[in-house]
Short mmCIF file of C-alpha atoms and ligand atoms in Angstrom, two decimals:
data_model
loop_
_atom_site.label_atom_id
_atom_site.label_comp_id
_atom_site.label_asym_id
_atom_site.label_seq_id
_atom_site.Cartn_x
_atom_site.Cartn_y
_atom_site.Cartn_z
CA MET A 1 53.05 -13.31 40.09
CA LEU A 2 52.32 -17.23 39.52
CA LYS A 3 55.67 -17.33 36.86
CA TYR A 4 57.72 -15.62 39.98
CA ILE A 5 56.42 -18.12 42.63
CA GLN A 6 57.58 -20.82 40.03
CA ARG A 7 60.86 -19.16 39.22
CA ARG A 8 61.52 -19.07 42.96
CA LEU A 9 60.62 -22.73 43.71
CA ARG A 10 62.73 -23.97 40.87
CA GLU A 11 65.54 -22.04 42.33
CA ALA A 12 64.90 -23.33 45.98
CA VAL A 13 64.62 -27.00 44.65
CA ARG A 14 67.80 -26.84 42.97
CA PHE A 15 69.65 -25.00 45.88
CA ASN A 16 72.27 -27.21 47.31
CA SER A 17 73.70 -26.56 50.50
CA SER A 18 76.93 -28.74 50.02
CA ARG A 19 77.96 -26.67 47.30
CA TYR A 20 76.87 -23.42 49.60
CA ARG A 21 79.36 -25.14 52.35
CA LEU A 22 82.13 -25.89 49.71
CA TYR A 23 82.32 -22.56 48.50
CA HIS A 24 82.83 -20.71 52.14
CA VAL A 25 85.43 -23.71 52.70
CA VAL A 26 87.31 -22.91 49.82
CA ALA A 27 87.02 -19.22 50.43
CA ASP A 28 88.38 -19.70 53.50
CA PHE A 29 91.53 -21.48 51.82
CA ALA A 30 91.73 -19.21 49.36
CA SER A 31 92.03 -16.21 51.72
CA GLN A 32 94.84 -17.67 53.27
CA ALA A 33 96.77 -17.46 50.09
CA PRO A 34 99.45 -14.31 50.21
CA PRO A 35 98.84 -12.69 46.63
CA GLY A 36 101.12 -14.06 44.12
CA SER A 37 101.34 -17.41 45.40
CA LYS A 38 101.11 -20.31 43.61
CA VAL A 39 97.83 -22.58 43.34
CA LEU A 40 96.90 -25.68 41.35
CA ASP A 41 93.23 -26.38 40.95
CA ALA A 42 93.64 -30.53 40.05
CA GLY A 43 90.64 -31.49 38.49
CA ALA A 44 89.25 -28.14 37.86
CA GLY A 45 86.38 -28.84 35.73
CA GLU A 46 84.35 -25.86 35.24
CA ALA A 47 86.76 -23.97 37.75
CA PRO A 48 83.83 -22.72 39.74
CA PHE A 49 86.31 -21.64 42.39
CA ARG A 50 89.16 -19.61 40.03
CA GLN A 51 87.76 -16.18 41.15
CA LEU A 52 88.42 -16.86 44.79
CA PHE A 53 92.13 -17.01 43.53
CA ARG A 54 92.07 -14.04 41.26
CA HIS A 55 95.05 -12.47 43.88
CA THR A 56 96.93 -15.61 43.39
CA HIS A 57 98.96 -17.29 40.28
CA TYR A 58 96.20 -19.85 39.38
CA GLN A 59 96.64 -22.53 37.19
CA SER A 60 94.60 -25.79 36.67
CA ALA A 61 94.71 -29.10 35.25
CA ASP A 62 91.99 -31.91 34.12
CA PHE A 63 91.74 -34.54 31.72
CA THR A 64 88.52 -32.94 30.17
CA LYS A 65 87.05 -36.27 29.42
CA VAL A 66 83.71 -36.17 30.64
CA ASN A 67 81.02 -34.40 28.51
CA LYS A 68 80.73 -31.16 30.23
CA PRO A 69 81.63 -27.43 29.76
CA TYR A 70 85.11 -27.37 30.86
CA GLU A 71 87.10 -24.14 31.63
CA THR A 72 90.21 -24.60 29.41
CA PRO A 73 92.82 -25.90 31.84
CA THR A 74 96.67 -24.97 32.12
CA TYR A 75 97.22 -28.47 32.03
CA VAL A 76 95.24 -31.33 29.86
CA CYS A 77 96.68 -34.22 31.76
CA ASP A 78 95.74 -37.17 33.93
CA LEU A 79 96.26 -36.10 37.40
CA ALA A 80 98.99 -39.12 38.00
CA ALA A 81 101.39 -37.19 35.68
CA ILE A 82 100.99 -33.40 35.71
CA PRO A 83 104.08 -31.74 33.51
CA VAL A 84 105.05 -29.45 36.36
CA ILE A 85 108.56 -29.31 38.31
CA ASP A 86 108.84 -30.59 42.01
CA GLY A 87 107.62 -28.41 44.78
CA TYR A 88 106.01 -25.54 42.61
CA TYR A 89 102.70 -25.10 44.33
CA ASP A 90 101.89 -23.34 47.56
CA TYR A 91 98.52 -24.62 47.69
CA ILE A 92 96.77 -27.15 46.07
CA LEU A 93 92.82 -27.31 45.41
CA PHE A 94 91.30 -30.89 44.91
CA THR A 95 87.50 -30.45 45.48
CA GLN A 96 85.14 -33.30 44.41
CA VAL A 97 87.83 -35.45 42.42
CA ILE A 98 89.05 -38.19 44.30
CA GLU A 99 85.97 -40.49 43.91
CA HIS A 100 86.77 -40.25 40.22
CA LEU A 101 90.36 -41.48 40.50
CA PRO A 102 90.74 -45.31 39.87
CA GLU A 103 94.39 -45.12 41.59
CA PRO A 104 93.71 -42.43 44.18
CA ALA A 105 97.06 -42.79 45.95
CA ASN A 106 99.34 -42.41 42.77
CA VAL A 107 97.46 -38.97 42.15
CA LEU A 108 97.88 -37.85 46.02
CA GLN A 109 101.30 -38.93 45.53
CA GLU A 110 101.62 -36.75 42.64
CA LEU A 111 100.36 -33.76 44.14
CA GLN A 112 102.35 -34.29 47.57
CA ARG A 113 105.59 -34.25 44.92
CA LEU A 114 104.11 -30.76 43.36
CA LEU A 115 103.61 -29.34 47.01
CA LYS A 116 106.18 -26.66 48.06
CA PRO A 117 107.35 -27.84 51.82
CA GLY A 118 105.13 -26.03 54.20
CA GLY A 119 102.55 -25.89 51.42
CA LYS A 120 98.56 -26.67 51.81
CA ILE A 121 96.18 -29.01 50.09
CA LEU A 122 92.50 -28.74 50.34
CA ILE A 123 90.59 -32.21 49.43
CA THR A 124 87.22 -32.74 49.65
CA GLY A 125 85.34 -35.90 48.30
CA PRO A 126 82.00 -37.80 48.86
CA LEU A 127 81.13 -40.53 51.57
CA PHE A 128 77.27 -40.44 50.20
CA PHE A 129 76.60 -39.44 46.78
CA GLU A 130 75.12 -41.27 43.82
CA GLU A 131 77.39 -42.42 40.76
CA HIS A 132 78.02 -39.37 38.74
CA GLU A 133 80.46 -38.43 35.66
CA GLN A 134 80.31 -42.11 34.69
CA PRO A 135 82.46 -44.29 33.84
CA TYR A 136 85.01 -42.05 35.78
CA ASP A 137 83.50 -42.86 39.38
CA PHE A 138 85.02 -45.28 41.24
CA TYR A 139 85.02 -45.00 45.22
CA ARG A 140 83.14 -43.18 48.18
CA TYR A 141 85.68 -42.22 51.18
CA THR A 142 85.11 -42.45 54.93
CA GLN A 143 87.25 -40.49 57.08
CA TYR A 144 89.51 -43.47 57.97
CA GLY A 145 89.74 -43.95 54.32
CA PHE A 146 90.95 -40.10 53.60
CA ARG A 147 93.53 -40.67 56.56
CA TYR A 148 95.11 -43.68 55.38
CA LEU A 149 95.73 -42.40 51.84
CA ILE A 150 97.01 -38.86 52.94
CA GLU A 151 98.95 -40.21 55.34
CA LYS A 152 100.17 -43.18 53.22
CA VAL A 153 101.92 -40.32 50.86
CA GLY A 154 103.56 -38.34 53.70
CA LEU A 155 101.32 -35.42 53.72
CA SER A 156 100.43 -34.41 57.43
CA ILE A 157 96.38 -34.07 57.72
CA GLU A 158 95.60 -30.74 59.94
CA ARG A 159 91.88 -31.26 60.06
CA ILE A 160 89.34 -33.78 58.68
CA GLU A 161 85.63 -32.32 58.98
CA TRP A 162 82.36 -33.02 57.67
CA LEU A 163 81.73 -30.69 54.66
CA GLU A 164 78.04 -30.34 55.87
CA GLY A 165 76.04 -31.41 58.69
CA TYR A 166 73.34 -34.06 58.89
CA TYR A 167 70.40 -31.34 57.67
CA GLY A 168 72.17 -30.80 54.36
CA THR A 169 72.65 -34.79 53.88
CA ILE A 170 68.91 -35.33 54.42
CA GLY A 171 68.04 -32.21 52.32
CA TYR A 172 70.16 -33.94 49.58
CA GLN A 173 68.47 -37.33 49.75
CA LEU A 174 64.81 -35.97 49.90
CA ASN A 175 65.35 -34.06 46.65
CA ARG A 176 66.75 -37.14 44.98
CA ILE A 177 63.75 -39.01 46.41
CA GLY A 178 61.63 -36.16 44.98
CA GLN A 179 63.06 -36.17 41.68
CA TYR A 180 63.41 -39.80 40.84
CA LEU A 181 60.42 -41.93 42.84
CA PRO A 182 58.63 -43.86 39.35
CA TRP A 183 54.95 -42.08 39.46
CA ARG A 184 53.57 -42.98 35.80
CA PRO A 185 50.84 -45.96 36.10
CA GLN A 186 52.95 -48.06 33.78
CA ASN A 187 55.71 -48.19 36.27
CA PHE A 188 53.17 -50.69 38.50
CA ARG A 189 51.25 -54.05 37.67
CA GLY A 190 47.54 -54.43 38.22
CA SER A 191 44.45 -51.93 37.95
CA LEU A 192 44.38 -50.70 41.50
CA GLU A 193 47.85 -50.47 41.92
CA ARG A 194 47.96 -48.26 38.72
CA LEU A 195 45.27 -46.09 39.97
CA LEU A 196 46.73 -45.64 43.61
CA LEU A 197 50.21 -45.78 43.55
CA PRO A 198 50.89 -42.95 40.81
CA ILE A 199 48.65 -40.74 43.46
CA PHE A 200 50.76 -41.82 46.43
CA MET A 201 54.13 -41.25 44.50
CA VAL A 202 53.02 -37.71 43.31
CA LYS A 203 52.28 -36.62 46.80
CA MET A 204 55.77 -38.12 48.23
CA LYS A 205 57.42 -36.55 45.44
CA LEU A 206 56.23 -32.83 46.23
CA PHE A 207 56.73 -33.68 50.24
CA CYS A 208 60.20 -34.43 49.67
CA LEU A 209 60.98 -31.80 47.25
CA LEU A 210 59.11 -29.21 49.55
CA THR A 211 60.82 -30.79 52.76
CA SER A 212 64.30 -30.96 50.75
CA ILE A 213 63.85 -27.18 50.78
CA LEU A 214 63.49 -26.99 54.60
CA PHE A 215 66.34 -29.46 55.24
CA HIS A 216 68.81 -27.34 52.91
CA ARG A 217 67.62 -23.83 54.65
CA LEU A 218 68.20 -25.96 58.17
CA GLU A 219 71.49 -26.46 57.22
CA LEU A 220 72.39 -22.99 56.47
CA ARG A 221 71.63 -22.36 60.33
CA TYR A 222 72.76 -25.55 61.66
CA LYS A 223 75.38 -27.68 61.11
CA HIS A 224 74.02 -30.65 62.63
CA ILE A 225 76.93 -33.01 63.46
CA ALA A 226 76.12 -34.92 66.55
CA THR A 227 74.36 -37.45 64.87
CA GLY A 228 73.73 -38.94 61.50
CA TYR A 229 76.41 -38.63 58.54
CA PRO A 230 77.94 -36.32 56.19
CA LYS A 231 77.43 -36.15 52.39
CA ASN A 232 81.35 -35.04 52.21
CA TYR A 233 84.48 -34.94 54.15
CA VAL A 234 86.94 -31.83 53.92
CA VAL A 235 90.56 -32.64 54.64
CA ILE A 236 93.14 -29.89 54.94
CA ALA A 237 96.90 -31.34 54.82
CA SER A 238 100.28 -30.04 54.59
CA LYS A 239 103.66 -31.01 53.25
CA ARG A 240 106.21 -30.94 56.21
CA SER A 241 108.51 -28.34 55.74
CA VAL A 242 112.57 -29.33 55.72
CA SER A 243 112.98 -28.21 59.42
CA GLN A 244 110.06 -30.41 60.72
CA VAL A 245 111.31 -33.31 58.53
CA GLU A 246 114.68 -33.21 60.27
CA VAL A 247 112.92 -32.85 63.58
CA THR A 248 111.08 -35.95 63.39
CA LYS A 249 113.56 -38.15 62.02
C1 SAM W 1 83.11 -33.69 39.99
S1 SAM W 1 84.11 -32.88 39.19
C2 SAM W 1 85.06 -31.69 40.20
C3 SAM W 1 85.12 -30.19 39.45
C4 SAM W 1 86.01 -29.09 40.79
N1 SAM W 1 86.64 -29.45 41.29
C5 SAM W 1 84.78 -28.82 41.84
O1 SAM W 1 84.86 -29.01 42.52
O2 SAM W 1 83.71 -28.69 41.02
C6 SAM W 1 85.41 -33.93 38.82
C7 SAM W 1 86.81 -33.57 37.85
O3 SAM W 1 87.68 -34.32 38.03
C8 SAM W 1 88.49 -34.82 36.43
N2 SAM W 1 89.03 -35.87 36.57
C9 SAM W 1 88.40 -37.12 36.78
N3 SAM W 1 89.33 -37.98 36.38
C10 SAM W 1 91.03 -37.38 36.00
C11 SAM W 1 91.88 -37.79 35.90
N4 SAM W 1 92.42 -39.12 36.04
N5 SAM W 1 92.88 -37.07 35.52
C12 SAM W 1 92.29 -35.49 35.37
N6 SAM W 1 91.06 -35.22 35.43
C13 SAM W 1 90.39 -35.86 36.00
C14 SAM W 1 86.76 -34.63 35.54
O4 SAM W 1 87.49 -34.43 34.18
C15 SAM W 1 85.98 -33.53 36.46
O5 SAM W 1 86.39 -31.99 35.63
#
């Protein structure tokens, strides 16, 4: 019984409502792709969304330079130079990669080149997240930064939204506090501080971890976007079809 409770608690502490939201955004994008359409997962990593595209002709690209369990990509390459002909893909998935690119406009230009006219791209990236996959971590993005870069390469933005609501952002931050707060006596100076601060820090860690579970659960019930800020943005953009280009000339 105790082991069961421990396991459930560990699962609850590890639960990440942003990944839950991301999964559903990608599932919705995948459901729009007709069977057999050509899809590129750019910066696929462990390819967590591959199964959602099993009805399509799915390919992936990644430079595989970070130490993690990659799923072998179709193309091992830098995203700034993908060895595929112009206008090949109907859909491009580009999730949680843009912050890792030193020259994001070059990669967006390359993805624009690979999209068919009328094709769609799903882009997500963080506004608020700790450094990860070092040393390949360069930027965080506001919605204005996304708009500037995406429109600069000639893509049309259909929508920009918060990926998660503020409860998800809070859940994440509380979880990080719970994990990272120092609590050992040697982290502090003076005998009184060494006695009292570890007790305070351990209580804070427990409080933050438990309340992070609550906020992640709240996120699943309410996507609160009226105040606060998201952890990530999600953008759907498309490449204008030839007729649209002619009309706007
Ligand atoms: C945080 S992971 C995201 C993986 C996946 N798209 C997802 O949403 O879970 C970022 C991925 O981008 C890849 N990446 C980063 N910079 C790259 C570059 N210049 N060229 C190709 N892949 C790159 C990394 O190898 C990593 O797999």
